Amino acid sequence: NGLHEAAAYNVAMAWAQKRDRAKVKEWKKRHRDIRQARLRLGGLRAQLARRAGDPTVLRAIAELQSEFRNFDEAIGPWRAVTAANARDPEVRCQYARCLFHTGSFVEARQQLEQVMGMDPNHAAAKALHQRIMEEFHGGDAPEIPGAEKKGVSNPGGVNGGS
């Protein structure tokens, strides 16, 4: 979870003991950024309570959670935003990125293929799709890690499977 305010503060204090002013400054900035993000997230959640399902608020929550690498927390909002904006390749690509980081590689690949169907030149989608294909469909990888969570073994016929 990327929003650990206390951890950032503790790291800053550890660098202070080592008298590394640059690192202290860097980690104090991270601590401030996390504190501001937590406040913003609280405000967004309050807005969502008043306007349930609002795609604009959900997207802001998803982007903030993704920025701090809280992909488990971001996946639900990205799913809802993608459903509300099914023809938006950027939204679908962000959802795929979140799926990738939570280990849902098969679904991420499927979302990326839809993005590339809408926009064949979408650089981010092509790069992530290539990474998935190289890491999990090439070489000696027998199956996509995490696929068993979805009840899928040897998805897509990887390495000769069908």
Coordinates of N, CA and C in Angstrom, one line a residue:
N1 N 0.8 -1.2 0.0 CA 0.0 0.0 0.0 C 0.9 1.2 0.0
G2 N 0.7 2.1 -0.9 CA 1.5 3.3 -1.1 C 1.1 4.5 -0.2
L3 N 0.1 4.4 0.6 CA -0.3 5.5 1.4 C 0.0 5.3 2.8
H4 N 1.2 4.8 3.1 CA 1.6 4.6 4.5 C 2.3 5.9 5.0
E5 N 1.5 6.7 5.6 CA 2.0 8.0 6.0 C 3.1 7.8 7.1
A6 N 2.8 7.0 8.1 CA 3.7 6.8 9.2 C 5.0 6.2 8.7
A7 N 5.0 5.3 7.8 CA 6.2 4.7 7.2 C 7.1 5.7 6.6
A8 N 6.5 6.6 5.8 CA 7.3 7.7 5.1 C 7.9 8.6 6.2
Y9 N 7.2 8.9 7.2 CA 7.7 9.7 8.3 C 8.9 9.0 9.0
N10 N 8.7 7.8 9.3 CA 9.8 7.0 9.9 C 11.1 6.9 9.0
V11 N 10.9 6.8 7.8 CA 12.0 6.7 6.8 C 12.8 8.1 6.9
A12 N 12.0 9.1 6.9 CA 12.6 10.5 6.9 C 13.4 10.7 8.2
M13 N 12.9 10.2 9.3 CA 13.6 10.3 10.6 C 14.8 9.4 10.6
A14 N 14.8 8.3 10.0 CA 16.0 7.4 9.9 C 17.1 8.1 9.1
W15 N 16.7 8.8 8.0 CA 17.7 9.5 7.2 C 18.2 10.7 8.1
A16 N 17.4 11.3 8.9 CA 17.8 12.4 9.7 C 18.9 12.0 10.7
Q17 N 18.7 10.8 11.2 CA 19.8 10.2 12.1 C 21.1 10.0 11.4
K18 N 21.0 9.8 10.1 CA 22.3 9.6 9.3 C 22.8 10.9 8.8
R19 N 22.0 12.0 9.1 CA 22.4 13.3 8.7 C 22.5 13.5 7.2
D20 N 21.6 12.8 6.4 CA 21.5 13.0 5.0 C 20.3 13.9 4.7
R21 N 20.7 15.2 4.6 CA 19.6 16.2 4.4 C 18.8 16.1 3.1
A22 N 19.5 15.7 2.1 CA 18.7 15.5 0.8 C 17.7 14.4 0.9
K23 N 18.1 13.3 1.6 CA 17.1 12.2 1.8 C 16.0 12.6 2.7
V24 N 16.3 13.3 3.8 CA 15.3 13.8 4.7 C 14.3 14.7 4.0
K25 N 14.8 15.6 3.2 CA 13.9 16.5 2.4 C 13.0 15.7 1.5
E26 N 13.6 14.7 0.8 CA 12.9 13.8 -0.2 C 11.7 13.1 0.6
W27 N 12.1 12.5 1.7 CA 11.1 11.7 2.4 C 10.0 12.6 3.2
K28 N 10.4 13.7 3.6 CA 9.4 14.7 4.2 C 8.5 15.1 3.1
K29 N 8.9 15.3 1.9 CA 8.0 15.7 0.8 C 7.1 14.5 0.5
R30 N 7.6 13.3 0.5 CA 6.7 12.1 0.3 C 5.7 12.0 1.4
H31 N 6.1 12.3 2.6 CA 5.2 12.3 3.8 C 4.1 13.3 3.5
R32 N 4.4 14.5 3.1 CA 3.4 15.6 2.9 C 2.5 15.1 1.7
D33 N 3.1 14.6 0.7 CA 2.3 14.1 -0.5 C 1.3 13.0 -0.1
I34 N 1.7 12.1 0.8 CA 0.8 11.1 1.2 C -0.3 11.6 2.1
R35 N 0.1 12.6 3.0 CA -1.0 13.2 3.8 C -2.0 13.9 3.0
Q36 N -1.6 14.6 2.0 CA -2.5 15.3 1.1 C -3.3 14.4 0.3
A37 N -2.7 13.3 -0.2 CA -3.5 12.3 -0.9 C -4.6 11.6 0.0
R38 N -4.2 11.3 1.2 CA -5.2 10.7 2.1 C -6.3 11.7 2.4
L39 N -6.1 13.0 2.5 CA -7.1 13.9 2.7 C -8.0 14.0 1.5
R40 N -7.3 14.1 0.3 CA -8.1 14.1 -1.0 C -9.0 12.9 -1.1
L41 N -8.4 11.7 -0.8 CA -9.1 10.5 -0.9 C -10.4 10.5 0.0
G42 N -10.2 11.0 1.2 CA -11.3 11.1 2.1 C -12.4 12.0 1.6
G43 N -12.0 13.1 1.0 CA -13.0 14.0 0.3 C -13.7 13.4 -0.9
L44 N -13.0 12.6 -1.6 CA -13.6 11.9 -2.8 C -14.5 10.8 -2.3
R45 N -14.2 10.1 -1.3 CA -15.1 9.1 -0.7 C -16.4 9.8 -0.2
A46 N -16.3 10.9 0.4 CA -17.4 11.6 0.9 C -18.3 12.1 -0.3
Q47 N -17.7 12.5 -1.4 CA -18.5 12.9 -2.6 C -19.2 11.7 -3.2
L48 N -18.5 10.5 -3.2 CA -19.0 9.3 -3.7 C -20.2 8.9 -2.9
A49 N -20.2 9.1 -1.6 CA -21.3 8.7 -0.7 C -22.5 9.6 -1.0
R50 N -22.3 10.8 -1.5 CA -23.4 11.7 -1.8 C -23.9 11.4 -3.3
R51 N -22.9 11.0 -4.1 CA -23.3 10.8 -5.6 C -22.8 9.4 -6.0
A52 N -23.5 8.4 -5.4 CA -23.1 7.0 -5.7 C -23.0 6.7 -7.1
G53 N -21.8 6.1 -7.5 CA -21.6 5.6 -8.8 C -21.2 6.7 -9.8
D54 N -20.9 7.9 -9.3 CA -20.5 9.0 -10.2 C -19.1 8.6 -10.9
P55 N -19.1 8.5 -12.2 CA -17.9 8.0 -12.9 C -16.7 9.0 -12.7
T56 N -17.0 10.3 -12.6 CA -16.0 11.3 -12.4 C -15.2 11.1 -11.1
V57 N -16.0 10.9 -10.0 CA -15.5 10.7 -8.7 C -14.7 9.4 -8.7
L58 N -15.4 8.4 -9.2 CA -14.7 7.0 -9.3 C -13.4 7.1 -10.0
R59 N -13.3 7.8 -11.1 CA -12.1 7.9 -11.8 C -11.0 8.7 -11.0
A60 N -11.4 9.7 -10.3 CA -10.4 10.4 -9.5 C -9.9 9.5 -8.4
I61 N -10.8 8.7 -7.8 CA -10.3 7.7 -6.8 C -9.4 6.7 -7.4
A62 N -9.8 6.2 -8.5 CA -8.9 5.1 -9.2 C -7.6 5.7 -9.6
E63 N -7.5 6.9 -10.1 CA -6.2 7.5 -10.4 C -5.4 7.8 -9.2
L64 N -6.0 8.2 -8.1 CA -5.2 8.5 -6.9 C -4.7 7.2 -6.3
Q65 N -5.5 6.2 -6.3 CA -5.1 4.9 -5.7 C -4.0 4.3 -6.6
S66 N -4.1 4.4 -7.9 CA -3.1 3.9 -8.9 C -1.8 4.7 -8.7
E67 N -1.9 6.0 -8.6 CA -0.7 6.8 -8.4 C 0.2 6.3 -7.2
F68 N -0.5 5.9 -6.2 CA 0.2 5.4 -5.0 C 0.3 3.9 -5.0
R69 N 0.1 3.3 -6.1 CA 0.3 1.8 -6.3 C -0.6 1.0 -5.4
N70 N -1.8 1.5 -5.1 CA -2.7 0.7 -4.3 C -3.7 0.1 -5.3
F71 N -3.2 -0.9 -6.1 CA -3.9 -1.4 -7.2 C -5.1 -2.3 -6.7
D72 N -5.0 -2.9 -5.6 CA -6.1 -3.7 -5.0 C -7.3 -2.7 -4.7
E73 N -7.0 -1.5 -4.3 CA -8.0 -0.6 -4.0 C -8.5 0.1 -5.2
A74 N -7.7 0.2 -6.3 CA -8.1 0.9 -7.5 C -8.9 0.1 -8.4
I75 N -8.8 -1.3 -8.3 CA -9.4 -2.1 -9.3 C -10.9 -2.0 -9.4
G76 N -11.6 -1.8 -8.3 CA -13.1 -1.7 -8.4 C -13.5 -0.4 -9.0
P77 N -12.9 0.8 -8.6 CA -13.3 2.0 -9.3 C -12.9 2.0 -10.8
W78 N -11.7 1.4 -11.2 CA -11.4 1.3 -12.6 C -12.4 0.5 -13.4
R79 N -12.9 -0.6 -12.7 CA -13.8 -1.5 -13.4 C -15.1 -0.7 -13.7
A80 N -15.6 0.1 -12.7 CA -16.8 0.9 -12.8 C -16.6 2.0 -13.9
V81 N -15.5 2.6 -13.9 CA -15.2 3.7 -14.8 C -15.1 3.1 -16.2
T82 N -14.5 1.9 -16.4 CA -14.4 1.3 -17.7 C -15.8 0.9 -18.2
A83 N -16.7 0.4 -17.3 CA -18.0 0.1 -17.7 C -18.8 1.3 -18.2
A84 N -18.6 2.4 -17.5 CA -19.3 3.7 -17.9 C -18.7 4.4 -19.1
N85 N -17.4 4.0 -19.5 CA -16.7 4.6 -20.6 C -16.1 3.5 -21.5
A86 N -16.9 2.6 -21.9 CA -16.4 1.4 -22.6 C -15.7 1.7 -23.9
R87 N -15.9 2.8 -24.5 CA -15.2 3.2 -25.8 C -14.0 4.1 -25.6
D88 N -13.6 4.3 -24.3 CA -12.4 5.2 -24.0 C -11.2 4.3 -23.9
P89 N -10.3 4.3 -24.8 CA -9.1 3.4 -24.8 C -8.2 3.7 -23.6
E90 N -8.1 5.0 -23.2 CA -7.2 5.4 -22.1 C -7.7 4.8 -20.8
V91 N -9.0 4.9 -20.5 CA -9.6 4.3 -19.3 C -9.4 2.8 -19.3
R92 N -9.7 2.1 -20.4 CA -9.5 0.7 -20.5 C -8.1 0.3 -20.3
C93 N -7.2 1.1 -20.8 CA -5.7 0.8 -20.6 C -5.3 0.9 -19.1
Q94 N -5.8 1.9 -18.5 CA -5.6 2.1 -17.0 C -6.1 0.9 -16.2
Y95 N -7.3 0.5 -16.6 CA -7.9 -0.7 -16.0 C -7.0 -1.9 -16.2
A96 N -6.6 -2.1 -17.4 CA -5.7 -3.2 -17.7 C -4.4 -3.2 -16.9
R97 N -3.8 -2.0 -16.8 CA -2.6 -1.8 -16.0 C -2.9 -2.3 -14.5
C98 N -4.0 -1.9 -14.0 CA -4.4 -2.3 -12.6 C -4.5 -3.8 -12.5
L99 N -5.2 -4.4 -13.5 CA -5.4 -5.8 -13.5 C -4.0 -6.5 -13.6
F100 N -3.1 -6.0 -14.4 CA -1.8 -6.6 -14.5 C -1.1 -6.5 -13.1
H101 N -1.1 -5.4 -12.4 CA -0.5 -5.3 -11.1 C -1.1 -6.0 -10.0
T102 N -2.4 -6.5 -10.2 CA -3.0 -7.3 -9.2 C -2.9 -8.8 -9.6
G103 N -2.2 -9.1 -10.6 CA -2.0 -10.5 -11.0 C -3.0 -11.1 -11.9
S104 N -4.0 -10.3 -12.4 CA -5.0 -10.8 -13.3 C -4.5 -10.6 -14.8
F105 N -3.5 -11.4 -15.1 CA -2.8 -11.3 -16.4 C -3.6 -11.6 -17.6
V106 N -4.5 -12.6 -17.5 CA -5.3 -13.0 -18.7 C -6.3 -11.9 -19.0
E107 N -7.0 -11.4 -17.9 CA -7.9 -10.3 -18.1 C -7.3 -9.0 -18.6
A108 N -6.1 -8.8 -18.1 CA -5.3 -7.6 -18.5 C -5.0 -7.7 -20.0
R109 N -4.6 -8.8 -20.4 CA -4.3 -9.0 -21.8 C -5.5 -8.8 -22.7
Q110 N -6.7 -9.3 -22.2 CA -7.9 -9.2 -23.0 C -8.3 -7.7 -23.1
Q111 N -8.2 -6.9 -22.0 CA -8.5 -5.5 -22.0 C -7.6 -4.8 -23.0
L112 N -6.3 -5.1 -22.9 CA -5.3 -4.4 -23.8 C -5.6 -4.7 -25.3
E113 N -6.1 -5.9 -25.6 CA -6.4 -6.3 -26.9 C -7.6 -5.4 -27.4
Q114 N -8.5 -5.2 -26.5 CA -9.7 -4.3 -26.8 C -9.2 -2.9 -27.1
V115 N -8.3 -2.4 -26.3 CA -7.7 -1.1 -26.5 C -7.1 -1.0 -27.8
M116 N -6.2 -1.9 -28.2 CA -5.5 -1.9 -29.5 C -6.5 -2.1 -30.6
G117 N -7.7 -2.7 -30.4 CA -8.7 -2.7 -31.4 C -9.3 -1.4 -31.7
M118 N -9.4 -0.6 -30.6 CA -9.9 0.8 -30.7 C -8.9 1.7 -31.3
D119 N -7.6 1.6 -30.8 CA -6.5 2.5 -31.2 C -5.3 1.6 -31.4
P120 N -5.0 1.2 -32.6 CA -3.9 0.3 -32.9 C -2.5 0.9 -32.5
N121 N -2.5 2.2 -32.4 CA -1.2 2.9 -32.1 C -1.1 3.3 -30.6
H122 N -1.9 2.8 -29.7 CA -1.9 3.2 -28.3 C -0.6 2.7 -27.7
A123 N 0.3 3.5 -27.5 CA 1.7 3.1 -27.1 C 1.7 2.4 -25.7
A124 N 1.0 2.9 -24.8 CA 1.0 2.3 -23.4 C 0.4 0.9 -23.5
A125 N -0.7 0.7 -24.2 CA -1.3 -0.6 -24.4 C -0.4 -1.6 -25.1
K126 N 0.2 -1.1 -26.1 CA 1.1 -2.0 -26.9 C 2.3 -2.4 -26.0
A127 N 2.8 -1.5 -25.2 CA 4.0 -1.8 -24.4 C 3.6 -2.8 -23.3
L128 N 2.5 -2.6 -22.6 CA 2.1 -3.5 -21.6 C 1.7 -4.9 -22.2
H129 N 1.0 -4.9 -23.3 CA 0.7 -6.1 -24.0 C 1.9 -6.9 -24.3
Q130 N 2.9 -6.2 -24.9 CA 4.2 -6.9 -25.3 C 4.9 -7.5 -24.0
R131 N 4.8 -6.7 -22.9 CA 5.4 -7.2 -21.7 C 4.8 -8.5 -21.2
I132 N 3.4 -8.5 -21.3 CA 2.7 -9.7 -20.9 C 3.1 -10.9 -21.8
M133 N 3.1 -10.6 -23.1 CA 3.3 -11.7 -24.0 C 4.8 -12.2 -23.9
E134 N 5.7 -11.3 -23.7 CA 7.1 -11.8 -23.5 C 7.3 -12.5 -22.2
E135 N 6.8 -12.0 -21.1 CA 7.0 -12.6 -19.8 C 6.3 -13.9 -19.6
F136 N 5.1 -14.0 -20.1 CA 4.2 -15.1 -19.8 C 3.9 -16.0 -21.0
H137 N 4.2 -15.6 -22.2 CA 3.8 -16.4 -23.3 C 5.1 -16.8 -24.1
G138 N 6.2 -16.4 -23.7 CA 7.4 -16.7 -24.4 C 8.4 -17.5 -23.6
G139 N 9.5 -17.9 -24.1 CA 10.5 -18.6 -23.4 C 10.0 -19.9 -22.8
D140 N 10.3 -20.2 -21.6 CA 9.9 -21.5 -21.0 C 8.8 -21.3 -19.9
A141 N 8.0 -20.2 -20.0 CA 6.9 -20.0 -19.0 C 5.8 -20.9 -19.4
P142 N 5.4 -21.9 -18.6 CA 4.4 -22.9 -18.9 C 3.0 -22.3 -18.8
E143 N 2.8 -21.3 -18.0 CA 1.5 -20.7 -17.8 C 1.6 -19.3 -17.2
I144 N 0.6 -18.5 -17.3 CA 0.6 -17.2 -16.7 C 0.4 -17.3 -15.2
P145 N 1.4 -16.8 -14.4 CA 1.3 -16.8 -12.9 C 0.0 -16.2 -12.5
G146 N -0.7 -16.7 -11.6 CA -1.9 -16.1 -11.0 C -3.1 -16.6 -11.8
A147 N -3.0 -17.2 -12.9 CA -4.1 -17.6 -13.7 C -5.0 -18.6 -13.0
E148 N -4.3 -19.4 -12.1 CA -5.1 -20.4 -11.4 C -6.1 -19.7 -10.4
K149 N -5.9 -18.5 -10.1 CA -6.8 -17.8 -9.2 C -8.2 -17.6 -9.9
K150 N -8.1 -17.5 -11.3 CA -9.3 -17.4 -12.0 C -9.9 -18.7 -12.5
G151 N -9.2 -19.8 -12.2 CA -9.7 -21.1 -12.6 C -9.2 -21.4 -14.0
V152 N -8.1 -20.8 -14.5 CA -7.7 -21.0 -15.8 C -6.3 -21.6 -15.7
S153 N -6.1 -22.7 -16.4 CA -4.7 -23.3 -16.5 C -4.3 -23.2 -18.0
N154 N -3.1 -22.9 -18.1 CA -2.4 -22.8 -19.5 C -3.3 -21.9 -20.4
P155 N -3.6 -20.7 -20.0 CA -4.5 -19.8 -20.8 C -4.0 -19.5 -22.2
G156 N -4.9 -19.6 -23.1 CA -4.5 -19.2 -24.5 C -3.6 -20.2 -25.2
G157 N -3.5 -21.4 -24.6 CA -2.6 -22.4 -25.3 C -1.2 -22.1 -25.2
V158 N -0.7 -21.5 -24.1 CA 0.7 -21.2 -24.0 C 1.5 -22.4 -24.0
N159 N 2.6 -22.3 -24.8 CA 3.6 -23.4 -25.0 C 2.9 -24.7 -25.4
G160 N 2.0 -24.6 -26.4 CA 1.5 -25.8 -27.0 C 0.2 -26.3 -26.4
G161 N -0.2 -25.7 -25.3 CA -1.5 -26.2 -24.7 C -2.7 -25.7 -25.6
S162 N -3.9 -26.2 -25.3 CA -5.0 -25.8 -26.1 C -6.2 -25.4 -25.3

